[in-house]
Coordinates of C-alpha atoms in Angstrom, one line a residue:
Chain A
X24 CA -42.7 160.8 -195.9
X25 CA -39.1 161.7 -197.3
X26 CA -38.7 165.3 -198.1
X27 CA -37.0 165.9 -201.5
X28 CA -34.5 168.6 -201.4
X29 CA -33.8 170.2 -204.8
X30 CA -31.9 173.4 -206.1
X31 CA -33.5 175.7 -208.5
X32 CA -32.4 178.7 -210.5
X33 CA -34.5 181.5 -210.6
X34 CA -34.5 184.3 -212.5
X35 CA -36.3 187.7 -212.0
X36 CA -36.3 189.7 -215.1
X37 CA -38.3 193.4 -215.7
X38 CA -36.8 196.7 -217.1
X39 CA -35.5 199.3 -214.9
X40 CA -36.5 200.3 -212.0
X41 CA -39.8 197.9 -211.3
X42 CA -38.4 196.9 -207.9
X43 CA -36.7 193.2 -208.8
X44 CA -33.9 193.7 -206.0
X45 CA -36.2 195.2 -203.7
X46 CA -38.3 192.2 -204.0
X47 CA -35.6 189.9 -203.7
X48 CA -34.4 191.7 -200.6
X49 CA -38.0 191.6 -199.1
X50 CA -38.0 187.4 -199.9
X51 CA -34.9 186.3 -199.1
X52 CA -33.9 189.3 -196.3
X53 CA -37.5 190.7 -195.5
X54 CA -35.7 194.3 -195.5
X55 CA -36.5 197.4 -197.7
X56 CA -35.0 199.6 -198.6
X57 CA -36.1 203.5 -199.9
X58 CA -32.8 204.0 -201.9
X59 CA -32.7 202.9 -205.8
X60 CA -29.1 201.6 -206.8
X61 CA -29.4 199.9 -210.0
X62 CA -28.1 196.2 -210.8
X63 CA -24.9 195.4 -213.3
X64 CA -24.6 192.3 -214.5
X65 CA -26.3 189.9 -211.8
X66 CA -26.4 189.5 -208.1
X67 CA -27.1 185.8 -206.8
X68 CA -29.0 185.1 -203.3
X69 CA -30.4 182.3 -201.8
X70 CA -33.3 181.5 -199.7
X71 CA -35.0 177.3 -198.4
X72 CA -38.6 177.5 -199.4
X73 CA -40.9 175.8 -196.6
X74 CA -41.8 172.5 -198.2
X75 CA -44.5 172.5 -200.5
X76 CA -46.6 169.1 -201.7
X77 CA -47.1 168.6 -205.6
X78 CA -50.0 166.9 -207.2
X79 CA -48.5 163.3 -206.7
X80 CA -48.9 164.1 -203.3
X81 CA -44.5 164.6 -203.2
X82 CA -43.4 166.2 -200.8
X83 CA -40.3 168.9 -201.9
X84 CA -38.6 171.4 -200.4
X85 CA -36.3 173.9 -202.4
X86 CA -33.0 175.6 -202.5
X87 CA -33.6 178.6 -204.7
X88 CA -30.6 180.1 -205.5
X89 CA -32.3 183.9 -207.1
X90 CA -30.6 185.5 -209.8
X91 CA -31.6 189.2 -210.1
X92 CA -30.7 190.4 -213.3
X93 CA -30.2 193.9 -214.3
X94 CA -32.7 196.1 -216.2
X95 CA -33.6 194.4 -219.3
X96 CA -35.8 195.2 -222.2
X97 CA -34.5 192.6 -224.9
X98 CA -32.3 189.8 -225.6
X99 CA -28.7 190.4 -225.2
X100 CA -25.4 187.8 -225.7
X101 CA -24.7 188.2 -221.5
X102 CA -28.3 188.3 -220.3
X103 CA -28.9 185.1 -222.1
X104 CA -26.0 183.6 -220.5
X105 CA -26.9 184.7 -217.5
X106 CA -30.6 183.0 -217.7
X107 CA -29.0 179.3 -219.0
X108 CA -30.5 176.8 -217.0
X109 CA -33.3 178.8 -215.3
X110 CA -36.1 176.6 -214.1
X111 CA -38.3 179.1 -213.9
X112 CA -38.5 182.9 -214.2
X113 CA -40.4 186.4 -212.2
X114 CA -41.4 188.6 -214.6
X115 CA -41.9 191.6 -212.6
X116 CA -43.6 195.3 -213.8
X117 CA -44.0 198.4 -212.0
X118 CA -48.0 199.6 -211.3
X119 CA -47.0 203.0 -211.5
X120 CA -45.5 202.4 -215.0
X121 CA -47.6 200.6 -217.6
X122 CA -44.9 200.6 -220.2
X123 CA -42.9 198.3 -217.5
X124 CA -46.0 195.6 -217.5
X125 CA -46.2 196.2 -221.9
X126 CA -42.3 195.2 -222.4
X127 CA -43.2 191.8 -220.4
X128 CA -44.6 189.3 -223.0
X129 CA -41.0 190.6 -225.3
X130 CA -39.0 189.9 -222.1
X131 CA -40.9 186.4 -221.6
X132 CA -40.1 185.0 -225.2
X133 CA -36.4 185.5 -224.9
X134 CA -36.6 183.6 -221.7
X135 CA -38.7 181.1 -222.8
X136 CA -36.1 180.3 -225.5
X137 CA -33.2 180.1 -223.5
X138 CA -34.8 178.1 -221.0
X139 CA -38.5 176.2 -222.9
X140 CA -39.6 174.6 -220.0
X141 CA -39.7 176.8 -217.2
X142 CA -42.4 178.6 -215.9
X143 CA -43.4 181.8 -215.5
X144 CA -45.2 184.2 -212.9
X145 CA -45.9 187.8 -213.5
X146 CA -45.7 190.0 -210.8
X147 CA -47.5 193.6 -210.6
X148 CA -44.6 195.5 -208.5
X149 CA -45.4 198.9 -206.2
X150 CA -48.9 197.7 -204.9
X151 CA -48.7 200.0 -202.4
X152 CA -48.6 203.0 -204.7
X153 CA -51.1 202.1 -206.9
X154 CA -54.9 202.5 -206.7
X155 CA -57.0 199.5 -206.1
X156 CA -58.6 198.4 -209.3
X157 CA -56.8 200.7 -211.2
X158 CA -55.7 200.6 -215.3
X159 CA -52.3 198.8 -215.2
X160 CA -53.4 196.1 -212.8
X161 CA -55.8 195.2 -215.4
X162 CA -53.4 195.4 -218.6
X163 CA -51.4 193.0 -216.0
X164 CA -54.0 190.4 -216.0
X165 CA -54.4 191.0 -219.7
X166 CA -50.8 189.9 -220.2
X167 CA -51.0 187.3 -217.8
X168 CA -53.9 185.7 -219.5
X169 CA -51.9 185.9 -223.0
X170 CA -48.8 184.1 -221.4
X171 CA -50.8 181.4 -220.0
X172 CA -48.9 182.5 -216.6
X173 CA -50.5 183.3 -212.6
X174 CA -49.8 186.5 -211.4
X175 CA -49.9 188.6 -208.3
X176 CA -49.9 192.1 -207.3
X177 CA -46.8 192.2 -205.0
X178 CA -45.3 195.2 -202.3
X179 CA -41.4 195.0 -201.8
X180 CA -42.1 198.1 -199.5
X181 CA -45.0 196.6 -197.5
X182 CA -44.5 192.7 -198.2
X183 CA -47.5 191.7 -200.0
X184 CA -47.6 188.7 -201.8
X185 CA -43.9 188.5 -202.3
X186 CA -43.5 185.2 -200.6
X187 CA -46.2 184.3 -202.8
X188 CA -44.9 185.0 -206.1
X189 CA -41.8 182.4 -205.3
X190 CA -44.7 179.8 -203.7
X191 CA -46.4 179.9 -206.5
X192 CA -42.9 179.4 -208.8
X193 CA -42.2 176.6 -206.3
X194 CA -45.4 174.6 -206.9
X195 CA -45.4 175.3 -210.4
X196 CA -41.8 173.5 -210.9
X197 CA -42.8 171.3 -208.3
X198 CA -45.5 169.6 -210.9
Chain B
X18 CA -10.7 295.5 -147.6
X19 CA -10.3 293.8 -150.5
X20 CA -9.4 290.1 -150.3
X21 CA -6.2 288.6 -152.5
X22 CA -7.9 285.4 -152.1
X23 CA -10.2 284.9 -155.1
X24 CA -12.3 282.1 -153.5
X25 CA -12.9 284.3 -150.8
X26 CA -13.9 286.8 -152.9
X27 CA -16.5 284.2 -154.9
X28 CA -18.1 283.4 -151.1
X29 CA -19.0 287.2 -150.5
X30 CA -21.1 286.9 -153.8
X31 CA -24.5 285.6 -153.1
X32 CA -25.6 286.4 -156.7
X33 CA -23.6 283.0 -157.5
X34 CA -25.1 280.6 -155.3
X35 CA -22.4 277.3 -155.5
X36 CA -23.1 274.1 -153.7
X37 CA -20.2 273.5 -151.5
X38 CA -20.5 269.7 -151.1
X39 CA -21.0 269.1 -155.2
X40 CA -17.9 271.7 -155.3
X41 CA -16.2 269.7 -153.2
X42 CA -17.0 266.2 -154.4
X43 CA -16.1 267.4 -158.4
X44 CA -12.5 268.6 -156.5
X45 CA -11.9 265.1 -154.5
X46 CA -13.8 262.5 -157.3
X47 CA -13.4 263.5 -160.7
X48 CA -11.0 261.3 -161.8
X49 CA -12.4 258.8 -160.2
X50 CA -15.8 259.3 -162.0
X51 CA -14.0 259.7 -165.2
X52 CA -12.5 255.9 -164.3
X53 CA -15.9 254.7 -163.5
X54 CA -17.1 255.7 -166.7
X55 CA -14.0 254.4 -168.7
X56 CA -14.9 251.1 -167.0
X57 CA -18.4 251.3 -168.0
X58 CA -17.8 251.6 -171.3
X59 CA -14.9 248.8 -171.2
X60 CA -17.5 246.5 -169.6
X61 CA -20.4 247.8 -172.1
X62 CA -17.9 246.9 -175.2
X63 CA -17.2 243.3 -173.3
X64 CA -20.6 242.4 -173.3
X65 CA -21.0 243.2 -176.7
X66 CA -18.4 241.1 -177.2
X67 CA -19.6 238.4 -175.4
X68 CA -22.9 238.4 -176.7
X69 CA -22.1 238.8 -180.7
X70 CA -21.0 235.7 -181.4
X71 CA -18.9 236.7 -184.6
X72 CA -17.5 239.5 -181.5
X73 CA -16.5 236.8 -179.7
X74 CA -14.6 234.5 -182.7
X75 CA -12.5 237.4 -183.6
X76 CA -11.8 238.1 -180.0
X77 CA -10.7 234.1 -178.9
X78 CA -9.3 232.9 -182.0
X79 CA -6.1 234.6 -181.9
X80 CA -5.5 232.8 -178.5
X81 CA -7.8 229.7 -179.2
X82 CA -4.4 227.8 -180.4
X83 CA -2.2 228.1 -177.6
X84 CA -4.7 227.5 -174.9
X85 CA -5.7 224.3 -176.4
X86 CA -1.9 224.1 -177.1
X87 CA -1.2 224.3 -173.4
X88 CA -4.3 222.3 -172.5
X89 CA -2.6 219.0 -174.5
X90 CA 0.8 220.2 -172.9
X91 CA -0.6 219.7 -169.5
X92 CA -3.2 216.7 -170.0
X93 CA -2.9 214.9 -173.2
X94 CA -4.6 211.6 -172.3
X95 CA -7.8 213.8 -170.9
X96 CA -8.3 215.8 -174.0
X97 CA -8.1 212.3 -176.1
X98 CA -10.8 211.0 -173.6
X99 CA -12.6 214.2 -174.3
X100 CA -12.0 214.7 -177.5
X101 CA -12.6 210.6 -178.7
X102 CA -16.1 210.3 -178.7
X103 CA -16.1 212.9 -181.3
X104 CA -13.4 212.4 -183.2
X105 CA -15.0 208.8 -185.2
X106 CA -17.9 210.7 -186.2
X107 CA -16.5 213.7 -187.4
X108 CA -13.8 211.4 -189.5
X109 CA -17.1 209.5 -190.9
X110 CA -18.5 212.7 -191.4
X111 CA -15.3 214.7 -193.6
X112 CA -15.0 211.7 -195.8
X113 CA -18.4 211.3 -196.9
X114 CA -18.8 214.8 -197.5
X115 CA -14.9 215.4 -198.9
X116 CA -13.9 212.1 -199.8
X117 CA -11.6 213.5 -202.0
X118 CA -10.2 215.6 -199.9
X119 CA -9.7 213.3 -197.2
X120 CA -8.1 210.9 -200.1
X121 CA -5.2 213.8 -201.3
X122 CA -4.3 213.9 -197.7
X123 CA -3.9 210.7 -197.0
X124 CA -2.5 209.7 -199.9
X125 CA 1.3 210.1 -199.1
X126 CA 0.6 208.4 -195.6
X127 CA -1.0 205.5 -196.8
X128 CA 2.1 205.4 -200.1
X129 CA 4.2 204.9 -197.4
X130 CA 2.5 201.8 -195.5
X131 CA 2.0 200.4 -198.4
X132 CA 5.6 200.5 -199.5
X133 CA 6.9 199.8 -195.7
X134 CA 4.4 196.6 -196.2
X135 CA 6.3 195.9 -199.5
X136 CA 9.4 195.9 -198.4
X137 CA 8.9 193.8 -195.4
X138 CA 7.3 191.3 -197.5
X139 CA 10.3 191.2 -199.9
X140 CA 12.0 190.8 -196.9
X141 CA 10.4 187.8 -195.8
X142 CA 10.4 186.5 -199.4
X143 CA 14.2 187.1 -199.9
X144 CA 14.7 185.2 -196.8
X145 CA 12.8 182.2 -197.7
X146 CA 14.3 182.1 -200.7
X147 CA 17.7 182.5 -199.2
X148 CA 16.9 179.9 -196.6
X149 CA 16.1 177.8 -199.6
X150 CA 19.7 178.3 -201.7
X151 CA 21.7 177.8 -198.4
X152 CA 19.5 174.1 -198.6
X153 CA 20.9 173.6 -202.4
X154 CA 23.2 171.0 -201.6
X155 CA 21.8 168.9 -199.3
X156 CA 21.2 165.8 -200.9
X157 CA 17.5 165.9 -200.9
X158 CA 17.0 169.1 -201.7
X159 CA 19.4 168.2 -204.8
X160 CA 17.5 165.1 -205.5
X161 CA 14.1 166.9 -205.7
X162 CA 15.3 169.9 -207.9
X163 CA 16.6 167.0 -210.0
X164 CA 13.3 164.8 -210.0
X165 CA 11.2 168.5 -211.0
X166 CA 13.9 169.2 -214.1
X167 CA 12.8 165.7 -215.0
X168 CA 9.0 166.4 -214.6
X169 CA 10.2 169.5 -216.5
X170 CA 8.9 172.3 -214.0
X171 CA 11.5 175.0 -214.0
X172 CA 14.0 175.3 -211.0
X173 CA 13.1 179.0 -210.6
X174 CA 9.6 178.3 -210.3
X175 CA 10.3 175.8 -208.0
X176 CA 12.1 178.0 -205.7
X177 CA 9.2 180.6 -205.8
X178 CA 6.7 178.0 -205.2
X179 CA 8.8 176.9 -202.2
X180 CA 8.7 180.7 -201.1
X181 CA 4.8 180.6 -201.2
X182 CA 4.2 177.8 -200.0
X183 CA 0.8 176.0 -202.0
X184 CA -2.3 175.6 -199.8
X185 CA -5.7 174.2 -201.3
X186 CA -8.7 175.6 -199.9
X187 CA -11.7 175.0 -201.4
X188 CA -12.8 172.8 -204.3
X189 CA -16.4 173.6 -206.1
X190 CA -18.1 171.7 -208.7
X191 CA -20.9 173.4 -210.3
X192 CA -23.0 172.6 -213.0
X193 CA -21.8 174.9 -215.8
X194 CA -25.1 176.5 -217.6
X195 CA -27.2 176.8 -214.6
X196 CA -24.5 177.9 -212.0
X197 CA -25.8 175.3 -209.4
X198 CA -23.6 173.9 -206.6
X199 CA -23.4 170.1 -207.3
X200 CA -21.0 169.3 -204.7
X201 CA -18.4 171.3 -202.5
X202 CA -15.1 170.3 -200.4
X203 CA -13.1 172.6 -198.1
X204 CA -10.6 172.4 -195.6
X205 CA -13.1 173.1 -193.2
X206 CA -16.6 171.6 -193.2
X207 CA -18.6 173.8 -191.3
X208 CA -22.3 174.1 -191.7
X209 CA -22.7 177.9 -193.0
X210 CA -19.9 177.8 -195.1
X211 CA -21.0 175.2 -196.6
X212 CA -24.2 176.9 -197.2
X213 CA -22.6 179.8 -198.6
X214 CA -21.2 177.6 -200.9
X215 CA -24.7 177.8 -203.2
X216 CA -24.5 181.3 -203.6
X217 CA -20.7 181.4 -204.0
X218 CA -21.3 178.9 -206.8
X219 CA -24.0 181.3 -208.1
X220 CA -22.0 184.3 -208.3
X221 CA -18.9 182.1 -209.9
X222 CA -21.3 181.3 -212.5
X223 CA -22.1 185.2 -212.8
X224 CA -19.1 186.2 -213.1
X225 CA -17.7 184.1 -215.6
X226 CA -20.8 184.4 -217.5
X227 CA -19.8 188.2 -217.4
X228 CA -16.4 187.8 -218.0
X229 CA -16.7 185.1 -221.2
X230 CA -19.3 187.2 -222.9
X231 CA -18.2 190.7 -222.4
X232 CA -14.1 190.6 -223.1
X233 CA -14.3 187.6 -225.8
X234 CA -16.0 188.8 -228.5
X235 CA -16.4 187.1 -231.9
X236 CA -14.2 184.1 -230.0
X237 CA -15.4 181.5 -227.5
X238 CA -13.2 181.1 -224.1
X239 CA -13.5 180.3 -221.1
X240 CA -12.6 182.3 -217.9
X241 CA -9.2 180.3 -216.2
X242 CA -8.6 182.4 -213.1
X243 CA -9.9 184.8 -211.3
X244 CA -6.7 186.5 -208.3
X245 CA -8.2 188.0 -205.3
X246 CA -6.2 189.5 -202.4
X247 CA -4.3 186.1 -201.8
X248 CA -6.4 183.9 -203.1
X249 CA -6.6 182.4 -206.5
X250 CA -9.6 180.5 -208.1
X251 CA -8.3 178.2 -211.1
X252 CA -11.2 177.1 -213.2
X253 CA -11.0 173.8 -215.0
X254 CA -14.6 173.8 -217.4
X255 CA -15.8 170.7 -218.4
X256 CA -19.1 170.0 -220.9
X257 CA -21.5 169.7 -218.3
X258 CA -19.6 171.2 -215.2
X259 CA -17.0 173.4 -214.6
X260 CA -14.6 172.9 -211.5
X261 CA -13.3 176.1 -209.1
X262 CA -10.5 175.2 -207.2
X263 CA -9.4 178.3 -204.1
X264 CA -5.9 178.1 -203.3
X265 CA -3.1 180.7 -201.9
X266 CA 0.0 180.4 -202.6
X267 CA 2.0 179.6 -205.9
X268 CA 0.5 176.9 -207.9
X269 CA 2.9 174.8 -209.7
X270 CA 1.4 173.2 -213.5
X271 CA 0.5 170.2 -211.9
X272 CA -2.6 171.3 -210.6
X273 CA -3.6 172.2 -214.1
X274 CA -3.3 168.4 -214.7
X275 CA -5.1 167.4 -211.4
X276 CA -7.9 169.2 -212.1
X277 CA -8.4 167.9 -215.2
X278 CA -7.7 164.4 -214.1
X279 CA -10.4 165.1 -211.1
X280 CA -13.0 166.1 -214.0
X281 CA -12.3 163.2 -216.0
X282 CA -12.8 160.8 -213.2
X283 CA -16.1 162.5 -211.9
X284 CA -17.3 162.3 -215.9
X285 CA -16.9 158.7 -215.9
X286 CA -18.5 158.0 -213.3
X287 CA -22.1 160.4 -213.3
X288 CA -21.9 161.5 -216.8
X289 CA -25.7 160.3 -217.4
X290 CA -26.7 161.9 -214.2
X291 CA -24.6 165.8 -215.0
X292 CA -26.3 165.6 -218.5
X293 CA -29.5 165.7 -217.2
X294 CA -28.7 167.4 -213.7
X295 CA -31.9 169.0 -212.6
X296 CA -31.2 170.8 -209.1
X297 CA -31.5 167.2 -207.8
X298 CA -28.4 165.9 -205.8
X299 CA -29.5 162.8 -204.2
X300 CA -29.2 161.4 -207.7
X301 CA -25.0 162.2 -207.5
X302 CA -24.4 160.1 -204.2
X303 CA -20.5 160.0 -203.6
X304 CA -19.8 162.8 -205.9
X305 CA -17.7 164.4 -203.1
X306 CA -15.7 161.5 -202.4
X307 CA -12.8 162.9 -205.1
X308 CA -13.7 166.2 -204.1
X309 CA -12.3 165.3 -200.6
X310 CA -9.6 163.5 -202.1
X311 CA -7.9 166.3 -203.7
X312 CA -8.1 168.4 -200.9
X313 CA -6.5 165.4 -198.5
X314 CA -4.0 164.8 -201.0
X315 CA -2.4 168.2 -201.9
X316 CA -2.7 168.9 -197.7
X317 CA -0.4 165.5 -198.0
X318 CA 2.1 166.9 -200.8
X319 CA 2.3 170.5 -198.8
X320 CA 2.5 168.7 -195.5
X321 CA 5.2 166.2 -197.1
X322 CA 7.2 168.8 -198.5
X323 CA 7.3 170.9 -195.6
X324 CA 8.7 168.1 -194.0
X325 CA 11.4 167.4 -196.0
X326 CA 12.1 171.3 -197.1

């Protein structure tokens, strides 16, 4: 069976500080790193997903070329610019931080309106620091279930689930 | 009888009782004990010394210079070996904690590279350029300056286009909203480059995002160029697709016009396919071909002009 190869553009979008570099360092890299330095503008990587079958039994494999944007609460004239085109979007929050996970469903209707179609996964950042069953998970799920969107409960610092949140992207474009 | 000799005298008084040895010992040692316990002291204060380490400082440094002056007198290439396993680290060291610092003082050293760089460079520039008038009136040199008045490029520019000579590097064609590599042609074809190409594409897009949204307020633009060391990137935007040519060197107008010629052709051609361009290239099949052919063709003109120059 031929493999299709496609490129994708993926954004990861959050406010401050809820670990979107880290996480892309831990997916495309798998580094971390301790030290905060906060994005400007947009950094661009690029990492082969392992190829992943679709519904119609397809069998793809993608290029995903990440695009971590800086700290964002609302719509702005660049960070729209920067998200023309997306096929499909992380919305990450911090587990430590429940405002982070509250400004998602804001963040995830700008997105949506630059880019309709693409879909979304919601990712629960700083597992590792966060209590199991505790408060902001669930408001997580909470928002997940308004936005009709998976989500996962990711480490950049320890690794968990991070390879998952883009899997799950992948098969959801995939389809 | 009484004796004129005093000491005699003190020996016929047994009240006094005198040791003779200790009397004689204080008349033969005394100044030696009073040495003995100069040098006791001396050494007593040179311990100190030795042991109180801020003693010690004030005690070596005001010879500290010229030994190690004498030291790089007598065997300069073993204090470097000494001293260079040290010396990287404590450089690292002094600029991250005085970068400043370490900036003042090289400042005038690094003034004066830089303008010694210059001026060689002007050199080399003057003597292109020189090498180039002393050509003037050969008859094919005459007959091209004549043949680029007619295309209407100006002889100066001419001249400082022959002085850096034009060299295409790299041509990229990327979908313009989503920043996606569609296709990619280079001098060299090698496997990670070309794989770096996606995320070079990526950051293109980022930047010019950047740049068309931040500095152009109330008016749409688009970004044209971007200069980096001696590279330039000329960017030719289309509706769907914008192309980034890399070059070094001076680039005359005509590669304005090729670029836009190249865009036009590869818009005839996939138009349907760019419109709906979804990450998939296997739909653009041969999209490279006049990718390639640009880069052949201005290696051809540069190689061709060389040749005749």
């Amino acid at each position: 069976m031929n493999t299709l190869q496609l490129h994708k553009k993926i954004c990861l979008l959050g406010t401050f500080g809820v670990g979107k570099t880290s996480l892309v360092r831990r997916f495309v890299y798998d580094k971390y790193d301790d030290e905060y330095k906060s994005t400007i503008g947009a950094k661009v990587s690029q990492k082969r997903l392992v190829p992943l079958e679709n519904s119609r039994k397809e069998l793809i494999q993608f290029n995903f070329l990440v695009w971590d944007i800086e700290g964002v609460e609302k719509a702005t004239p660049q960070v729209n610019h920067y998200l023309l085109g997306a096929h499909g979007f992380l919305l990450i929050g911090d587990l430590t931080r429940e405002e982070t996970i509250g400004a998602l469903p804001a963040i995830s209707e700008f997105a949506r309106k630059i880019a309709p179609g693409a879909p979304l996964v919601l990712a629960g950042n700083k597992a590792d620091l966060a209590p199991d069953g505790s408060h902001t998970a669930a408001v997580l799920a909470e928002v997940a279930d308004r936005l009709s969107a998976p989500y996962l409960l990711t480490s950049a610092k320890d690794g968990r689930n991070v390879e998952d949140c883009f899997t799950q992207l992948g098969l959801l474009i995939a389809e | 009888m009484a004796s004129l000799n005093p000491a005699m005298n003190n020996l016929k008084q047994p009240e006094m009782p005198v040791d003779p040895l200790a009397q004689l010992k204080s008349i033969l040692l005394t100044e030696d004990q009073q040495r003995i316990a100069e040098l006791e002291a001396a050494l007593a204060e040179l311990k100190a010394q030795l042991s109180h380490k801020a003693q010690l400082i004030a005690t070596l440094e005001p010879v500290i210079g010229e030994v190690l002056e004498k030291k790089i007198g007598d065997s300069k290439d073993e204090m470097a070996r000494s001293l260079a396993p040290v010396m990287g680290a404590a450089i690292k060291r002094q600029i991250k904690d005085a970068r400043e610092d370490v900036i003042d003082a090289l400042y005038p050293i690094v003034g004066r590279m830089v303008a010694k760089a210059v001026a060689e460079a002007m050199k080399k520039i003057i003597a292109n350029i020189n090498a180039n008038l002393n050509r003037t009136f050969k008859f094919s040199r005459w007959f091209r300056q004549q043949k680029a008045r007619l295309q209407g490029i100006d002889p100066a520019e001419k001249v400082l286009a022959d002085a850096f000579p034009f060299q295409l590097q790299r041509v990229f064609l990327i979908a313009r909203d989503s920043g996606l590599l569609i296709s990619y042609a280079g001098a060299s074809q090698s496997g990670p480059e070309h794989d770096e190409a996606h995320i070079i594409g990526g950051m293109l897009t980022a930047i010019k995002s950047f740049m068309e949204t931040s500095f152009a307020g109330s008016r749409e633009g688009d970004l044209n160029e971007i200069e980096h060391s001696e590279f330039t990137i000329r960017i030719n935007s289309g509706r769907y697709t914008y192309l980034a040519a890399v070059f070094s060197g001076v680039a005359g107008n005509e590669l304005d016009e090729e670029l836009r010629n190249l865009h036009i052709r590869i818009h005839e051609r996939f138009h349907r396919q760019l419109r709906s361009y979804d990450g998939d290239n296997s739909r653009l099949q041969g999209i490279e071909q006049p990718l390639r052919e640009i880069i052949r063709t201005t290696q051809h003109i540069d190689h061709e002009h060389t040749a005749a120059s």
